[in-house]
mmCIF file of C-alpha atoms and ligand atoms in Angstrom:
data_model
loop_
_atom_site.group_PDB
_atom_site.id
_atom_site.type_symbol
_atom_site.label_atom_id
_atom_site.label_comp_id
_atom_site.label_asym_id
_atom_site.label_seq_id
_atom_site.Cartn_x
_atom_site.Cartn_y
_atom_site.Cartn_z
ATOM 1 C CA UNK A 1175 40.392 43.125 50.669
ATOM 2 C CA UNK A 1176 36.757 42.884 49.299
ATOM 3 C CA UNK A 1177 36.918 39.789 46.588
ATOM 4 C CA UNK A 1178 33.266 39.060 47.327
ATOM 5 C CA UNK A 1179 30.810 39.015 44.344
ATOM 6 C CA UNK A 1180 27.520 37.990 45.949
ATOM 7 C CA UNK A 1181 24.788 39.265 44.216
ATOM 8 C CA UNK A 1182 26.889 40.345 41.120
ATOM 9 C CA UNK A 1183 26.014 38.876 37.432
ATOM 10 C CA UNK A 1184 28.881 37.982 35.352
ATOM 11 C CA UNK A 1185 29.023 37.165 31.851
ATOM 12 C CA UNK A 1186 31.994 34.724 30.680
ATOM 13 C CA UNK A 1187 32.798 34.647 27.274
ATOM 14 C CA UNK A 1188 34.488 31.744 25.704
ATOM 15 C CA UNK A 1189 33.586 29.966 28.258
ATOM 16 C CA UNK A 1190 33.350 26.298 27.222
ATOM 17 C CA UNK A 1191 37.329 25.180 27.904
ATOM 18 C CA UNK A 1192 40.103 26.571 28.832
ATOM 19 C CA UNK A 1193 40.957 30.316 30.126
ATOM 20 C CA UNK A 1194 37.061 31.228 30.088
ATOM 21 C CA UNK A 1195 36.008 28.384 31.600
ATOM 22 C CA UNK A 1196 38.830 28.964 34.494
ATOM 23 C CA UNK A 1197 37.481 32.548 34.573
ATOM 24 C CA UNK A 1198 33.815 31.088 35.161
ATOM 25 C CA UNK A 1199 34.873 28.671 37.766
ATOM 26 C CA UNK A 1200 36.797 31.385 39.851
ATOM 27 C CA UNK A 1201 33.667 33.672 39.557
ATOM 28 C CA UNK A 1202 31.355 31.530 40.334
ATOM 29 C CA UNK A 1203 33.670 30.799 43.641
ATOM 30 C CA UNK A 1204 33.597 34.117 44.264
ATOM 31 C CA UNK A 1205 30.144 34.353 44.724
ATOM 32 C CA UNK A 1206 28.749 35.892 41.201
ATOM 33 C CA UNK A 1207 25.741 34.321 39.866
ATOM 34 C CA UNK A 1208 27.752 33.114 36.166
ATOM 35 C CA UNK A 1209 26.144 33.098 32.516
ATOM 36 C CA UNK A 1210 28.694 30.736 30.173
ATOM 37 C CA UNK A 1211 28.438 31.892 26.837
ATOM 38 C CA UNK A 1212 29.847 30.140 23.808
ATOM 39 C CA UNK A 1213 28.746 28.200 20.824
ATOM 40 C CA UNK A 1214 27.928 24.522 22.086
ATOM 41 C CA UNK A 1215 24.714 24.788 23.942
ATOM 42 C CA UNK A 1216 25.462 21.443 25.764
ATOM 43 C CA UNK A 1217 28.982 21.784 27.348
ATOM 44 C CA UNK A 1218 27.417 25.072 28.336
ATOM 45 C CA UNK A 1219 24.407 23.652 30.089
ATOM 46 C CA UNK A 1220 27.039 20.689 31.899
ATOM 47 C CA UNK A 1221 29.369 23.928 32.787
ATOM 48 C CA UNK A 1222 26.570 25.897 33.952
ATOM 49 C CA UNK A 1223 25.507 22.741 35.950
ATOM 50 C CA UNK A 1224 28.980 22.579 37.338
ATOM 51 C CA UNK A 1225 30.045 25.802 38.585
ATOM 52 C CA UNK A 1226 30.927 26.429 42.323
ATOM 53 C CA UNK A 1227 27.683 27.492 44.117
ATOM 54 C CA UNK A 1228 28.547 29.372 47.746
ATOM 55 C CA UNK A 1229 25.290 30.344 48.289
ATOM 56 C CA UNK A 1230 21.661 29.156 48.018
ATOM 57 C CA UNK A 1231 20.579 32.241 46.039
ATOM 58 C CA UNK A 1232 23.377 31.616 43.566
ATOM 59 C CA UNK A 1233 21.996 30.709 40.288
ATOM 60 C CA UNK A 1234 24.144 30.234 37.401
ATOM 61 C CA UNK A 1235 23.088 30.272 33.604
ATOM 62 C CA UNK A 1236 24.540 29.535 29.985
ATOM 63 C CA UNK A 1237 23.687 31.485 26.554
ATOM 64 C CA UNK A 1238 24.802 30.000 23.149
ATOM 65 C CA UNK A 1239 26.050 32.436 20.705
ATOM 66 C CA UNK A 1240 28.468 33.031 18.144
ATOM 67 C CA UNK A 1241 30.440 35.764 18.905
ATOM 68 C CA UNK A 1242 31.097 36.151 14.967
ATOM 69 C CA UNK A 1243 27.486 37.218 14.388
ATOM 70 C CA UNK A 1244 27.853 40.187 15.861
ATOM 71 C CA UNK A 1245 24.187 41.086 15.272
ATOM 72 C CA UNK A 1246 22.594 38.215 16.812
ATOM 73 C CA UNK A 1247 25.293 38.359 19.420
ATOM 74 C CA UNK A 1248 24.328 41.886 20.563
ATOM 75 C CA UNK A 1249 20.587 40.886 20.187
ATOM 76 C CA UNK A 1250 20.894 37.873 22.888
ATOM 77 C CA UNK A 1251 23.234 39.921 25.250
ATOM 78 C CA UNK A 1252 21.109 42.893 25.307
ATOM 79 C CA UNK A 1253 18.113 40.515 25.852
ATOM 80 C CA UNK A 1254 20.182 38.303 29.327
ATOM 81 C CA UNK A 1255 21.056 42.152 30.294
ATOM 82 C CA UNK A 1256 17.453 43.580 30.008
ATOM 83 C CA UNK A 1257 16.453 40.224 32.707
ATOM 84 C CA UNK A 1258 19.457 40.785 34.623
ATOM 85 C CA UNK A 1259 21.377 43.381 34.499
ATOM 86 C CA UNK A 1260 25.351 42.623 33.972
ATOM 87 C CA UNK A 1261 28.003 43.820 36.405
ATOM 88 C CA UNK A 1262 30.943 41.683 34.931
ATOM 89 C CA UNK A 1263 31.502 41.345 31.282
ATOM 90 C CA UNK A 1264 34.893 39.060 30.334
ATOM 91 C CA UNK A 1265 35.407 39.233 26.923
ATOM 92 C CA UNK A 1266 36.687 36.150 25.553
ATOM 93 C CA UNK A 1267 37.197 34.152 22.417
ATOM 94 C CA UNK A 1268 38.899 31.607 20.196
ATOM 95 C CA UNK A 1269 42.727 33.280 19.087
ATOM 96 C CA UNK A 1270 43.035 33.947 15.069
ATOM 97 C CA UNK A 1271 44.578 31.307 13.680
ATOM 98 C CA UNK A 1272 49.154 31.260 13.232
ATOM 99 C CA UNK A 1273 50.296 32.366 10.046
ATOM 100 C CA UNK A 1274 52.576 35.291 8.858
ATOM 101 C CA UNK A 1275 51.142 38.678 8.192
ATOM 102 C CA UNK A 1276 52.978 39.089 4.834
ATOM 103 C CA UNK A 1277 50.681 37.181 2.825
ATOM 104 C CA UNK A 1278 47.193 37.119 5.232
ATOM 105 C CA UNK A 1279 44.568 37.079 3.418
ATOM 106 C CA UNK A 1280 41.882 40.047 4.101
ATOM 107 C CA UNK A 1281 39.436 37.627 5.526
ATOM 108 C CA UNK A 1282 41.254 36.285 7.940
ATOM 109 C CA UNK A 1283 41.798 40.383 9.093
ATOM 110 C CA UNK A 1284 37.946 40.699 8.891
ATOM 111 C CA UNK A 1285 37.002 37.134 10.757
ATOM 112 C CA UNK A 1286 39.288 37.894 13.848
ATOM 113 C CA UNK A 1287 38.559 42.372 13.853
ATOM 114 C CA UNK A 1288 34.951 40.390 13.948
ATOM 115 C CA UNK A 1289 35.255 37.671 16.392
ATOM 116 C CA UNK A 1290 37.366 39.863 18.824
ATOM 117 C CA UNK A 1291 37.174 43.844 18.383
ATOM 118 C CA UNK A 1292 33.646 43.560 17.378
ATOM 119 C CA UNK A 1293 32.283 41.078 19.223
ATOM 120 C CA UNK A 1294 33.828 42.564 22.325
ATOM 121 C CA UNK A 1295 32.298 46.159 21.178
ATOM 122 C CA UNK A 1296 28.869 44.850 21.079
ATOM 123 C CA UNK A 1297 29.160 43.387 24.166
ATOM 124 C CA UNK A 1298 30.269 46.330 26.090
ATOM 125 C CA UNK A 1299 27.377 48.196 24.222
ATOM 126 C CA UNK A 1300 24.822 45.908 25.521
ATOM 127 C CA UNK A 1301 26.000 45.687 29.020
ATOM 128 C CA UNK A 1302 27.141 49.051 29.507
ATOM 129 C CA UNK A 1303 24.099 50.374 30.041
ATOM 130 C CA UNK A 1304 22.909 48.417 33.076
ATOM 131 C CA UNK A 1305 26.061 49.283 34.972
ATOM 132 C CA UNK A 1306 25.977 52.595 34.570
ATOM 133 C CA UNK A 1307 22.671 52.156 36.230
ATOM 134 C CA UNK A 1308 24.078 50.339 38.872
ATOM 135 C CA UNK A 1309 27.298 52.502 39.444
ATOM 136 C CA UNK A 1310 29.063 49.223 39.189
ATOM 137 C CA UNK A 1311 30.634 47.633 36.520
ATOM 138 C CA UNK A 1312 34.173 45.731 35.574
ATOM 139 C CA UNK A 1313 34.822 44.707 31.917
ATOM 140 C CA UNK A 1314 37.839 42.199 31.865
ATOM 141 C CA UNK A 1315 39.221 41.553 27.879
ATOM 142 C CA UNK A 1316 41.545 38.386 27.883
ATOM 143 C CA UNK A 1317 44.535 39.363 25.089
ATOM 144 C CA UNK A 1318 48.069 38.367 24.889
ATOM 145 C CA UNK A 1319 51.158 39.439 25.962
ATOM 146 C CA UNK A 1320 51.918 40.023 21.982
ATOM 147 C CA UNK A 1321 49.750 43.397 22.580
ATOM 148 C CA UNK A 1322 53.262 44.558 24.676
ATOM 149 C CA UNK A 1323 55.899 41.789 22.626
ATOM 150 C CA UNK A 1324 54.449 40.865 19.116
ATOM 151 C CA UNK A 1325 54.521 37.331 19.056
ATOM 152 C CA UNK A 1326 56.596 35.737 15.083
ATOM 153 C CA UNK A 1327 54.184 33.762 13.741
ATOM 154 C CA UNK A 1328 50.673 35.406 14.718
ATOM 155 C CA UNK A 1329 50.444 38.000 12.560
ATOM 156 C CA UNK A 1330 46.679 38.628 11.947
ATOM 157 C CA UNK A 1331 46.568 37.833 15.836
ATOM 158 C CA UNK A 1332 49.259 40.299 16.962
ATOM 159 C CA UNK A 1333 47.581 42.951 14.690
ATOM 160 C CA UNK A 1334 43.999 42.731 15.824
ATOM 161 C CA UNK A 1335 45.051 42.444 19.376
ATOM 162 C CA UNK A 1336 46.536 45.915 19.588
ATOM 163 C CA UNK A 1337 43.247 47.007 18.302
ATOM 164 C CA UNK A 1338 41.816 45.009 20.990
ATOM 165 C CA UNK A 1339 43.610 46.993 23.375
ATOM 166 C CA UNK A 1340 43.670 50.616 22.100
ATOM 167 C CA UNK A 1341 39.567 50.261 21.883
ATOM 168 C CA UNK A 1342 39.933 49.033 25.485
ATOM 169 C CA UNK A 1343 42.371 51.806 26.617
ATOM 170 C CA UNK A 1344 40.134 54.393 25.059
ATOM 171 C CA UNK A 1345 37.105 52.868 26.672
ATOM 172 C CA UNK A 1346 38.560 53.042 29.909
ATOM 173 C CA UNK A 1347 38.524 56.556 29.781
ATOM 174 C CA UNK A 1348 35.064 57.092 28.778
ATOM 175 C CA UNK A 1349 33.745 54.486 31.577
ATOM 176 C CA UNK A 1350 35.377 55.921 34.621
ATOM 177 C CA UNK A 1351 33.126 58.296 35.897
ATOM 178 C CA UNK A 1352 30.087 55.746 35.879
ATOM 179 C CA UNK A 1353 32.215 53.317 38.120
ATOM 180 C CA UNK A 1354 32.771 51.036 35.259
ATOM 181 C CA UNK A 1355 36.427 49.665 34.731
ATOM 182 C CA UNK A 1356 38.387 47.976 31.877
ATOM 183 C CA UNK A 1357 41.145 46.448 32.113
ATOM 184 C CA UNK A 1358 43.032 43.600 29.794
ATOM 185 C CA UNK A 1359 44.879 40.317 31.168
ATOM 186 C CA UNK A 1360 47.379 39.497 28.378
ATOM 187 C CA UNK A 1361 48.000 35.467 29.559
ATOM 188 C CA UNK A 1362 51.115 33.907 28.238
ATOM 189 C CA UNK A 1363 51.382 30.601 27.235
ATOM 190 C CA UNK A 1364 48.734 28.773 29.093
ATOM 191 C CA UNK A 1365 47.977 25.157 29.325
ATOM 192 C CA UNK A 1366 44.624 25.004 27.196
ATOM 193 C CA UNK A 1367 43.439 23.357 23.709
ATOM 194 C CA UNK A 1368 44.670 26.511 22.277
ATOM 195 C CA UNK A 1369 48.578 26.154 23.428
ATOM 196 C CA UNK A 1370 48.422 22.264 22.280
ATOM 197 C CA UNK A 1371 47.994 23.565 19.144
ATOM 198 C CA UNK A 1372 50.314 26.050 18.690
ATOM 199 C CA UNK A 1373 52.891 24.004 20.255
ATOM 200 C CA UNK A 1374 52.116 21.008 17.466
ATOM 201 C CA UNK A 1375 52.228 23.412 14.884
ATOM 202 C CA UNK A 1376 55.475 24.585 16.035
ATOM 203 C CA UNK A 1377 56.631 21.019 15.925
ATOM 204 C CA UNK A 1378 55.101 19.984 12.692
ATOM 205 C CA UNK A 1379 57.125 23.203 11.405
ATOM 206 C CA UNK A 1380 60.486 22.773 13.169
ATOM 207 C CA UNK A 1381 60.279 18.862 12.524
ATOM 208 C CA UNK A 1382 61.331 18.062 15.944
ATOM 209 C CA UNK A 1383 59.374 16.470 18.731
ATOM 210 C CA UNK A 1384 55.855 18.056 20.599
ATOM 211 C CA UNK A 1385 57.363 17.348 24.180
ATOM 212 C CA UNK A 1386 61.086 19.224 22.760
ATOM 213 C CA UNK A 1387 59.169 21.656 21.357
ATOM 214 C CA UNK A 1388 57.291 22.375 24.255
ATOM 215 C CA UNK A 1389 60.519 22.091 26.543
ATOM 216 C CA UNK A 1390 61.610 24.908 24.138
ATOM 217 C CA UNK A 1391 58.988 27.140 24.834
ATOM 218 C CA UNK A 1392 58.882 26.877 28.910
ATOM 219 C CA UNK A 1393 62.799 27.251 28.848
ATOM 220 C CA UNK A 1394 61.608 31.233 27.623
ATOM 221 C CA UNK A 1395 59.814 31.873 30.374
ATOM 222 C CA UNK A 1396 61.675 32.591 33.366
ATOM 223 C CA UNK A 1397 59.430 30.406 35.608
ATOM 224 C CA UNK A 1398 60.079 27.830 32.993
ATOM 225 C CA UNK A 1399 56.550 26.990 32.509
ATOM 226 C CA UNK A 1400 53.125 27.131 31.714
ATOM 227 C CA UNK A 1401 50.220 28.789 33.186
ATOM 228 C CA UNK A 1402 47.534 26.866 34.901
ATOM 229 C CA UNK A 1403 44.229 28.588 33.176
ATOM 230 C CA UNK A 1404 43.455 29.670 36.932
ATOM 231 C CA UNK A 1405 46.278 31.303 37.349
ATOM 232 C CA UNK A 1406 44.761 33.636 34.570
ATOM 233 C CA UNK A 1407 41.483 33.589 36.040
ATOM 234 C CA UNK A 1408 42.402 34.727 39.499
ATOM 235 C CA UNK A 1409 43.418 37.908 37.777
ATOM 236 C CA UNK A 1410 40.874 38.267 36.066
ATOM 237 C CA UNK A 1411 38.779 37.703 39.158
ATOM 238 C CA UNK A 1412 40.637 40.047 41.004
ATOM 239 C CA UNK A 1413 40.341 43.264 38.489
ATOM 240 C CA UNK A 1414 35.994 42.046 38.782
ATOM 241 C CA UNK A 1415 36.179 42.485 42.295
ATOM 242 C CA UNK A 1416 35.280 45.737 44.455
ATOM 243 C CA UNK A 1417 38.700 45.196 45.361
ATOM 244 C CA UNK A 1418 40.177 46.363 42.023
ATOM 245 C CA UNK A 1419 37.673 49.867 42.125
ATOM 246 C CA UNK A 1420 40.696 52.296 41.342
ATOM 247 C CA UNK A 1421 42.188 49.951 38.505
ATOM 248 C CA UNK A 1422 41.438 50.664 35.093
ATOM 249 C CA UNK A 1423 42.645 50.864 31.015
ATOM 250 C CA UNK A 1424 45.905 48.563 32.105
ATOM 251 C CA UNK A 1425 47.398 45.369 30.448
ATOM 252 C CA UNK A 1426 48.281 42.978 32.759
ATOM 253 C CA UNK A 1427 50.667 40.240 31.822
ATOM 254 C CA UNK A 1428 50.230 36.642 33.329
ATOM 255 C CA UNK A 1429 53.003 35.350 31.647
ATOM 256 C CA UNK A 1430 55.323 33.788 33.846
ATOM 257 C CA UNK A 1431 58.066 36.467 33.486
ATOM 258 C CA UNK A 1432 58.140 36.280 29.556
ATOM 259 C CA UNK A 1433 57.202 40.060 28.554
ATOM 260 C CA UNK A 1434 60.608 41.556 28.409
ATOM 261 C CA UNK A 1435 59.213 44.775 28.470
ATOM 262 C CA UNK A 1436 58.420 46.986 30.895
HETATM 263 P P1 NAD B 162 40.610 28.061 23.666
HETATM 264 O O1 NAD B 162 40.680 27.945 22.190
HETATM 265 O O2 NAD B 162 41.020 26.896 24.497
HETATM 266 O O3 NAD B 162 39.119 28.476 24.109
HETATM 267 C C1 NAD B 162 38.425 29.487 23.399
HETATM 268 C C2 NAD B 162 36.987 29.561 23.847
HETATM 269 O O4 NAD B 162 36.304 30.486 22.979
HETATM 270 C C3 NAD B 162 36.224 28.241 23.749
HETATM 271 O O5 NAD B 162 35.269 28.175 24.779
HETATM 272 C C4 NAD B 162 35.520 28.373 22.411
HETATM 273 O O6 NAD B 162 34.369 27.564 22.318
HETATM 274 C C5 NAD B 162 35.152 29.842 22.404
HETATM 275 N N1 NAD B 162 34.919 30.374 21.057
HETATM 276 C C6 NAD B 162 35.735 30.249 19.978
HETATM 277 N N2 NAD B 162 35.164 30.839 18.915
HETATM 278 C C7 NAD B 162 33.965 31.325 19.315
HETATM 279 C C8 NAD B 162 32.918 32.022 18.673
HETATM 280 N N3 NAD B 162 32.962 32.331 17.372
HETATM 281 N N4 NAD B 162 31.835 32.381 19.405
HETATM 282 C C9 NAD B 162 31.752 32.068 20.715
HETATM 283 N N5 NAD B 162 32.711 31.409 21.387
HETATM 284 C C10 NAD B 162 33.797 31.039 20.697
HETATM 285 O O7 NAD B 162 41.457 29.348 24.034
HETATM 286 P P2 NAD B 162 42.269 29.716 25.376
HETATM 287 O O8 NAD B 162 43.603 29.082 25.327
HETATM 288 O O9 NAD B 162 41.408 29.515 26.559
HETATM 289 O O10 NAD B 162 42.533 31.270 25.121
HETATM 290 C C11 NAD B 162 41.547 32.251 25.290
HETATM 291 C C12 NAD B 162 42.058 33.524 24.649
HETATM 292 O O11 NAD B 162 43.338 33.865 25.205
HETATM 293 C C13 NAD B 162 42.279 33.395 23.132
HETATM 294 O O12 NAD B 162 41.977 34.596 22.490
HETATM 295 C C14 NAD B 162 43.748 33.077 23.043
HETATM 296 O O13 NAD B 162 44.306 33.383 21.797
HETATM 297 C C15 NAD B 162 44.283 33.952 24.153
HETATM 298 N N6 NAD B 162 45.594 33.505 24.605
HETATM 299 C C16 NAD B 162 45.791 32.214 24.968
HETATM 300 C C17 NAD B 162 47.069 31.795 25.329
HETATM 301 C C18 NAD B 162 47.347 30.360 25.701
HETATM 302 O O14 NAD B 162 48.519 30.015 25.852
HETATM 303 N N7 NAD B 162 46.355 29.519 25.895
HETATM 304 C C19 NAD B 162 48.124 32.720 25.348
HETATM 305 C C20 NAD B 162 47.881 34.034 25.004
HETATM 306 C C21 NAD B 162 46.608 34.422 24.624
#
């Protein structure tokens, strides 16, 4: 099976903790030369610093962006792209905050359709055309499993991540006959900054404890646990590789067992 990514660019959004930075690490392992991109320029220069080099040519690189300034954000992609062209694109970002959807205000619709739908749009847009060049391309979007289950309690979240993935599906389709695939990994609950919080506001909500609220949680999932974020990067690194050529516009759950669906 062909996993190796020598010579290939990849750009990792999201990348400063957690599930991006995972993904980054397990690229950079693979061989791909790795641009970090999120908002702090200096835990991106320390990641960059840090990655997994396997070969002397291997250079790795970090871009600081806001992926909620979508116009600046395609401006800086399109300008890494034009200096080296991008074969791996993981789109990546912050989740919406919890809430209800009865009663969201339209902001909070606007911020996360900005910071996820069109952030990841513009980023296809500007990276797109360099693989098509190169007959090679693999655009990963990290989701949820609340794309196939919605998920009580993130409402503006469970509604802009079926956009998420009906823009991806569609793209998929349209991509194909340059080489270029799309695919989604939908991670469950995954030990990051992210699940801390949801699991304290769980527990500020319920009263009870962090540790019984978390205990609540993993007794869900059938492997009655969380993910390690590189157990949702090796997927991710797998549907990047040459391996994953004839895989394209699916959803693929990391979830431990959770989805109930099929
Ligand atoms: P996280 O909050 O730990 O990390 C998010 C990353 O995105 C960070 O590097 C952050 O700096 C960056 N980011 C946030 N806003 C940004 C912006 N405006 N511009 C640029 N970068 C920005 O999240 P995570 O737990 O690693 O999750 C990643 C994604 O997966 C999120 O969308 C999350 O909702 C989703 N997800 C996570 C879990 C989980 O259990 N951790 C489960 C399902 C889905």
């Amino acid at each position: 099976m062909d996993l190796d990514l020598s010579g290939r660019h990849a750009l990792v959004c999201g990348a400063s903790q957690g599930i991006g930075r995972a993904c980054a690490i397990e690229l950079a392992a693979l061989g791909a030369n790795v641009t970090v991109l999120a908002r702090r320029e200096e835990a991106l220069r320390a990641l960059a610093g840090e990655l997994p080099r396997t070969h002397v040519s291997q250079k790795h690189g970090f871009l600081a962006a806001d992926g909620g300034d979508t116009t600046a954000l395609r401006a800086q992609v399109e300008a890494l792209a034009a200096g080296a062209p991008v074969h791996i694109l993981v789109n990546n970002s912050g989740g919406p905050p919890p809430g209800p959807v009865a009663g969201a205000q339209i902001d909070a619709f606007l911020d996360a359709y900005r910071k996820h739908l069109l952030a990841n749009h513009v980023l296809a847009e500007a990276v797109t055309p360099g693989m098509r060049a190169l007959g090679y391309g693999r655009i990963v979007n990290i989701i949820s499993t609340s794309v196939k289950e919605p998920i009580a309690g993130l409402g503006v979240s469970n509604t802009t991540r079926w956009a998420v993935a009906s823009w991806a599906k569609t793209l998929a389709t349209e991509l194909a006959p340059f080489g270029i695939t799309v695919n989604n990994v939908l991670p469950g609950s995954t030990r990051t900054p992210r699940i801390e919080q949801i699991v304290q506001t769980r527990a500020q909500k319920s009263g009870a404890s962090v540790e019984d609220t978390q205990h609540a949680m993993e007794t869900e999932i059938p492997m009655r646990r969380f993910a390690d974020p590189a157990e949702v990067a090796a997927a991710v690194a797998f549907l990047a590789s040459p391996a994953a050529g004839y895989i394209t516009g699916i959803n693929l759950p990391v979830d431990g067992g959770r989805t109930r669906s099929l």
